Short mmCIF file of C-alpha atoms in Angstrom, two decimals:
data_model
loop_
_atom_site.label_atom_id
_atom_site.label_comp_id
_atom_site.label_asym_id
_atom_site.label_seq_id
_atom_site.Cartn_x
_atom_site.Cartn_y
_atom_site.Cartn_z
CA UNK A 23 -6.83 1.16 27.16
CA UNK A 24 -5.81 -2.26 25.34
CA UNK A 25 -2.76 -3.04 24.42
CA UNK A 26 -2.18 -5.94 21.60
CA UNK A 27 0.88 -8.19 21.43
CA UNK A 28 1.99 -9.83 18.53
CA UNK A 29 4.77 -12.71 19.69
CA UNK A 30 6.88 -13.21 16.41
CA UNK A 31 8.74 -10.22 15.06
CA UNK A 32 9.82 -12.07 11.67
CA UNK A 33 8.89 -15.85 10.82
CA UNK A 34 10.53 -17.34 7.82
CA UNK A 35 9.07 -20.68 6.80
CA UNK A 36 8.98 -22.75 3.26
CA UNK A 37 6.51 -23.14 0.82
CA UNK A 38 3.63 -25.53 1.73
CA UNK A 39 5.08 -25.08 5.76
CA UNK A 40 2.36 -24.29 8.41
CA UNK A 41 2.15 -20.78 9.81
CA UNK A 42 0.56 -19.80 12.84
CA UNK A 43 1.23 -16.33 14.42
CA UNK A 44 0.38 -15.73 17.88
CA UNK A 45 -1.99 -12.45 19.04
CA UNK A 46 -2.59 -11.82 22.77
CA UNK A 47 -4.79 -8.60 24.34
CA UNK A 48 -5.00 -7.13 27.22
CA UNK A 49 -8.68 -6.14 27.87
CA UNK A 50 -11.03 -8.04 30.30
CA UNK A 51 -14.70 -6.59 28.24
CA UNK A 52 -16.27 -7.73 24.99
CA UNK A 53 -13.94 -7.20 22.09
CA UNK A 54 -13.34 -7.18 18.39
CA UNK A 55 -10.83 -8.92 16.85
CA UNK A 56 -8.98 -8.34 13.73
CA UNK A 57 -6.24 -9.62 11.50
CA UNK A 58 -4.84 -7.16 8.86
CA UNK A 59 -2.29 -7.80 6.47
CA UNK A 60 -0.16 -5.70 3.73
CA UNK A 61 1.87 -7.27 0.93
CA UNK A 62 4.87 -5.64 -0.62
CA UNK A 63 3.92 -2.30 -2.10
CA UNK A 64 -0.09 -2.35 -0.99
CA UNK A 65 -2.39 -1.13 1.34
CA UNK A 66 -3.32 -2.53 4.63
CA UNK A 67 -6.07 -5.03 3.74
CA UNK A 68 -8.52 -6.98 6.13
CA UNK A 69 -7.95 -10.95 6.19
CA UNK A 70 -10.60 -11.75 8.77
CA UNK A 71 -12.54 -10.27 11.48
CA UNK A 72 -14.04 -11.55 14.90
CA UNK A 73 -17.35 -10.09 16.54
CA UNK A 74 -19.29 -12.59 18.20
CA UNK A 75 -20.21 -16.45 17.45
CA UNK A 76 -18.16 -18.94 16.39
CA UNK A 77 -14.88 -18.37 17.74
CA UNK A 78 -12.77 -20.02 14.88
CA UNK A 79 -12.83 -17.58 11.89
CA UNK A 80 -12.08 -18.21 8.57
CA UNK A 81 -11.23 -15.95 6.32
CA UNK A 82 -9.86 -14.94 3.25
CA UNK A 83 -6.73 -16.86 0.75
CA UNK A 84 -6.99 -19.90 3.42
CA UNK A 85 -6.36 -17.84 6.65
CA UNK A 86 -8.39 -19.04 9.58
CA UNK A 87 -7.78 -17.82 13.45
CA UNK A 88 -9.55 -18.71 16.82
CA UNK A 89 -10.27 -16.38 19.66
CA UNK A 90 -10.04 -18.03 22.94
CA UNK A 91 -11.36 -15.96 25.71
CA UNK A 92 -9.77 -17.30 28.74
CA UNK A 93 -6.24 -17.03 27.03
CA UNK A 94 -6.92 -13.55 25.74
CA UNK A 95 -5.57 -14.80 22.11
CA UNK A 96 -6.49 -14.43 18.67
CA UNK A 97 -4.12 -16.81 16.87
CA UNK A 98 -3.84 -17.00 13.43
CA UNK A 99 -3.17 -20.03 11.27
CA UNK A 100 -2.84 -21.41 7.82
CA UNK A 101 -1.98 -24.96 6.82
CA UNK A 102 -0.14 -24.95 4.04
CA UNK A 103 1.19 -21.20 3.16
CA UNK A 104 2.32 -20.09 -0.41
CA UNK A 105 5.13 -17.93 -1.67
CA UNK A 106 2.57 -15.13 -2.66
CA UNK A 107 1.81 -15.11 1.48
CA UNK A 108 5.37 -13.26 2.24
CA UNK A 109 3.68 -9.72 4.10
CA UNK A 110 3.39 -8.36 7.21
CA UNK A 111 0.76 -9.15 9.20
CA UNK A 112 -0.76 -7.30 11.96
CA UNK A 113 -3.51 -8.05 14.75
CA UNK A 114 -5.59 -5.11 16.22
CA UNK A 115 -8.32 -5.18 18.48
CA UNK A 116 -11.23 -2.69 19.41
CA UNK A 117 -13.09 -2.52 22.54
CA UNK A 118 -16.72 -1.49 21.46
CA UNK A 119 -15.32 1.35 20.21
CA UNK A 120 -13.79 2.64 17.16
CA UNK A 121 -10.02 2.70 17.93
CA UNK A 122 -8.11 0.26 16.61
CA UNK A 123 -5.12 -0.67 18.85
CA UNK A 124 -2.72 -2.96 16.70
CA UNK A 125 -0.04 -5.05 17.37
CA UNK A 126 3.73 -4.01 16.28
CA UNK A 127 3.27 -6.34 13.33
CA UNK A 128 4.78 -10.01 11.96
CA UNK A 129 7.05 -10.16 8.88
CA UNK A 130 6.09 -13.49 6.99
CA UNK A 131 8.85 -14.13 4.47
CA UNK A 132 7.95 -17.46 2.45
CA UNK A 133 10.91 -19.26 0.89
CA UNK A 134 10.11 -21.07 -2.67
CA UNK B 3 -15.22 1.98 -6.70
CA UNK B 4 -12.14 3.78 -5.68
CA UNK B 5 -10.54 2.59 -2.49
CA UNK B 6 -8.79 5.72 0.21
CA UNK B 7 -6.40 7.80 -1.56
CA UNK B 8 -3.56 9.71 0.54
CA UNK B 9 -1.54 12.35 -1.18
CA UNK B 10 1.54 12.98 -1.03
CA UNK B 11 3.16 9.28 -1.28
CA UNK B 12 6.23 10.40 0.01
CA UNK B 13 7.42 13.70 1.84
CA UNK B 14 10.55 14.97 2.48
CA UNK B 15 10.47 18.17 4.57
CA UNK B 16 12.83 19.85 6.83
CA UNK B 17 12.99 20.25 10.34
CA UNK B 18 10.95 23.21 11.57
CA UNK B 19 8.68 23.48 7.91
CA UNK B 20 4.58 22.33 8.29
CA UNK B 21 3.19 19.70 6.86
CA UNK B 22 0.12 18.95 5.07
CA UNK B 23 -1.27 15.68 4.31
CA UNK B 24 -4.18 14.83 2.64
CA UNK B 25 -6.94 11.57 3.11
CA UNK B 26 -9.72 11.15 0.43
CA UNK B 27 -11.98 8.35 1.53
CA UNK B 28 -14.50 6.29 0.02
CA UNK B 29 -17.51 8.10 -1.27
CA UNK B 30 -20.14 7.43 1.39
CA UNK B 31 -18.21 6.46 4.63
CA UNK B 32 -18.96 8.74 7.29
CA UNK B 33 -15.94 7.64 9.60
CA UNK B 34 -12.50 8.29 8.92
CA UNK B 35 -9.43 7.72 10.78
CA UNK B 36 -5.73 8.81 10.95
CA UNK B 37 -2.95 6.19 12.15
CA UNK B 38 0.66 6.48 12.40
CA UNK B 39 3.06 3.53 11.97
CA UNK B 40 6.22 4.46 13.04
CA UNK B 41 9.64 2.04 12.05
CA UNK B 42 9.21 -1.15 13.91
CA UNK B 43 6.30 0.14 16.00
CA UNK B 44 2.71 -0.85 15.08
CA UNK B 45 -0.28 1.58 14.02
CA UNK B 46 -0.92 3.94 16.64
CA UNK B 47 -4.52 5.83 16.49
CA UNK B 48 -3.85 9.42 15.99
CA UNK B 49 -7.46 11.09 15.38
CA UNK B 50 -11.31 9.99 14.27
CA UNK B 51 -14.05 11.87 12.75
CA UNK B 52 -17.92 10.39 12.54
CA UNK B 53 -20.22 12.62 10.58
CA UNK B 54 -20.89 16.20 12.35
CA UNK B 55 -19.45 15.04 15.61
CA UNK B 56 -17.13 16.20 17.41
CA UNK B 57 -13.86 14.63 16.42
CA UNK B 58 -11.74 12.45 18.91
CA UNK B 59 -8.29 13.88 18.85
CA UNK B 60 -6.88 11.92 21.87
CA UNK B 61 -4.58 10.13 19.97
CA UNK B 62 -2.65 13.47 18.91
CA UNK B 63 0.73 13.15 20.28
CA UNK B 64 1.39 16.89 20.58
CA UNK B 65 -0.36 20.42 19.94
CA UNK B 66 1.90 20.20 16.73
CA UNK B 67 -0.68 17.85 15.23
CA UNK B 68 -3.92 19.12 14.33
CA UNK B 69 -6.79 17.78 11.22
CA UNK B 70 -9.56 19.03 9.74
CA UNK B 71 -12.02 16.82 7.79
CA UNK B 72 -14.50 19.60 5.73
CA UNK B 73 -17.85 18.69 4.47
CA UNK B 74 -17.81 15.01 5.81
CA UNK B 75 -15.36 14.24 3.05
CA UNK B 76 -11.83 15.00 2.52
CA UNK B 77 -9.27 15.29 5.61
CA UNK B 78 -5.94 17.09 6.50
CA UNK B 79 -3.41 16.36 8.82
CA UNK B 80 -1.14 19.41 9.50
CA UNK B 81 1.89 19.05 11.38
CA UNK B 82 3.60 22.22 12.51
CA UNK B 83 7.07 22.88 13.13
CA UNK B 84 8.15 19.08 12.05
CA UNK B 85 10.70 17.27 13.92
CA UNK B 86 12.56 14.22 13.24
CA UNK B 87 10.68 11.86 15.71
CA UNK B 88 7.46 12.90 13.20
CA UNK B 89 9.40 10.76 10.63
CA UNK B 90 6.64 7.67 9.70
CA UNK B 91 4.14 6.70 7.65
CA UNK B 92 0.79 8.19 7.98
CA UNK B 93 -2.35 6.07 7.38
CA UNK B 94 -5.95 7.44 7.03
CA UNK B 95 -8.50 5.05 7.13
CA UNK B 96 -12.68 5.43 6.37
CA UNK B 97 -15.59 3.51 7.24
CA UNK B 98 -19.21 3.63 6.87
CA UNK B 99 -20.29 3.70 10.93
CA UNK B 100 -17.96 2.49 13.15
CA UNK B 101 -17.64 -0.11 15.77
CA UNK B 102 -17.97 -3.51 13.75
CA UNK B 103 -17.67 -1.93 10.25
CA UNK B 104 -14.60 -2.74 8.72
CA UNK B 105 -11.62 0.15 8.70
CA UNK B 106 -9.96 0.75 4.37
CA UNK B 107 -6.69 1.92 4.75
CA UNK B 108 -5.03 4.14 2.20
CA UNK B 109 -1.58 3.63 0.60
CA UNK B 110 -0.15 5.97 3.32
CA UNK B 111 2.26 8.68 3.39
CA UNK B 112 5.51 8.42 3.77
CA UNK B 113 6.83 11.59 5.65
CA UNK B 114 10.86 11.77 6.05
CA UNK B 115 12.20 14.91 8.36
CA UNK B 116 15.75 15.70 7.84
#
């Protein structure tokens, strides 16, 4: 079974700072990769996903992620965060089946 | 249209009692999933339904947990003889098919076992 590691438990930064959240997975085969976000009091929602093709994926709200197969990584980035980006971010993987394996999540707090 | 809905939003129960959690998936979605999110942990897969196929129950943590999906739509997750370690947020998701399709999550049911 695949496992997913998110390196940061809690990240605190100021508005306009750049954000990068690390995600590594352990599975040697083909994977589908996702970043989900949960804003305070809201449902989990999909930020972006990678299935195949261009390893640099752009998602909603200015987020992007890069799949580096050799490093088993799928890091999330945003060049300039806003206060409204305060949320919990989850990396998830499925290995061509239906089960999503999630990381433990990273809480991002953006200070105005 | 409406998203995935779950009820109740919060449930407080006493140890040893049975609880039922309900999920209404998005209309037309054939796949339904249950996950559990315990404090400080990521989401843990519990069970998966796809159409009329036999469900994948491989993630259920014990035989106290069961789930059914009636008519290919609404699903109920039942926990018998609840224990304190069952306290968690139980999330339901649905998708149109599986594999390459986005799973849409409901708001969850927060279960507290006293």
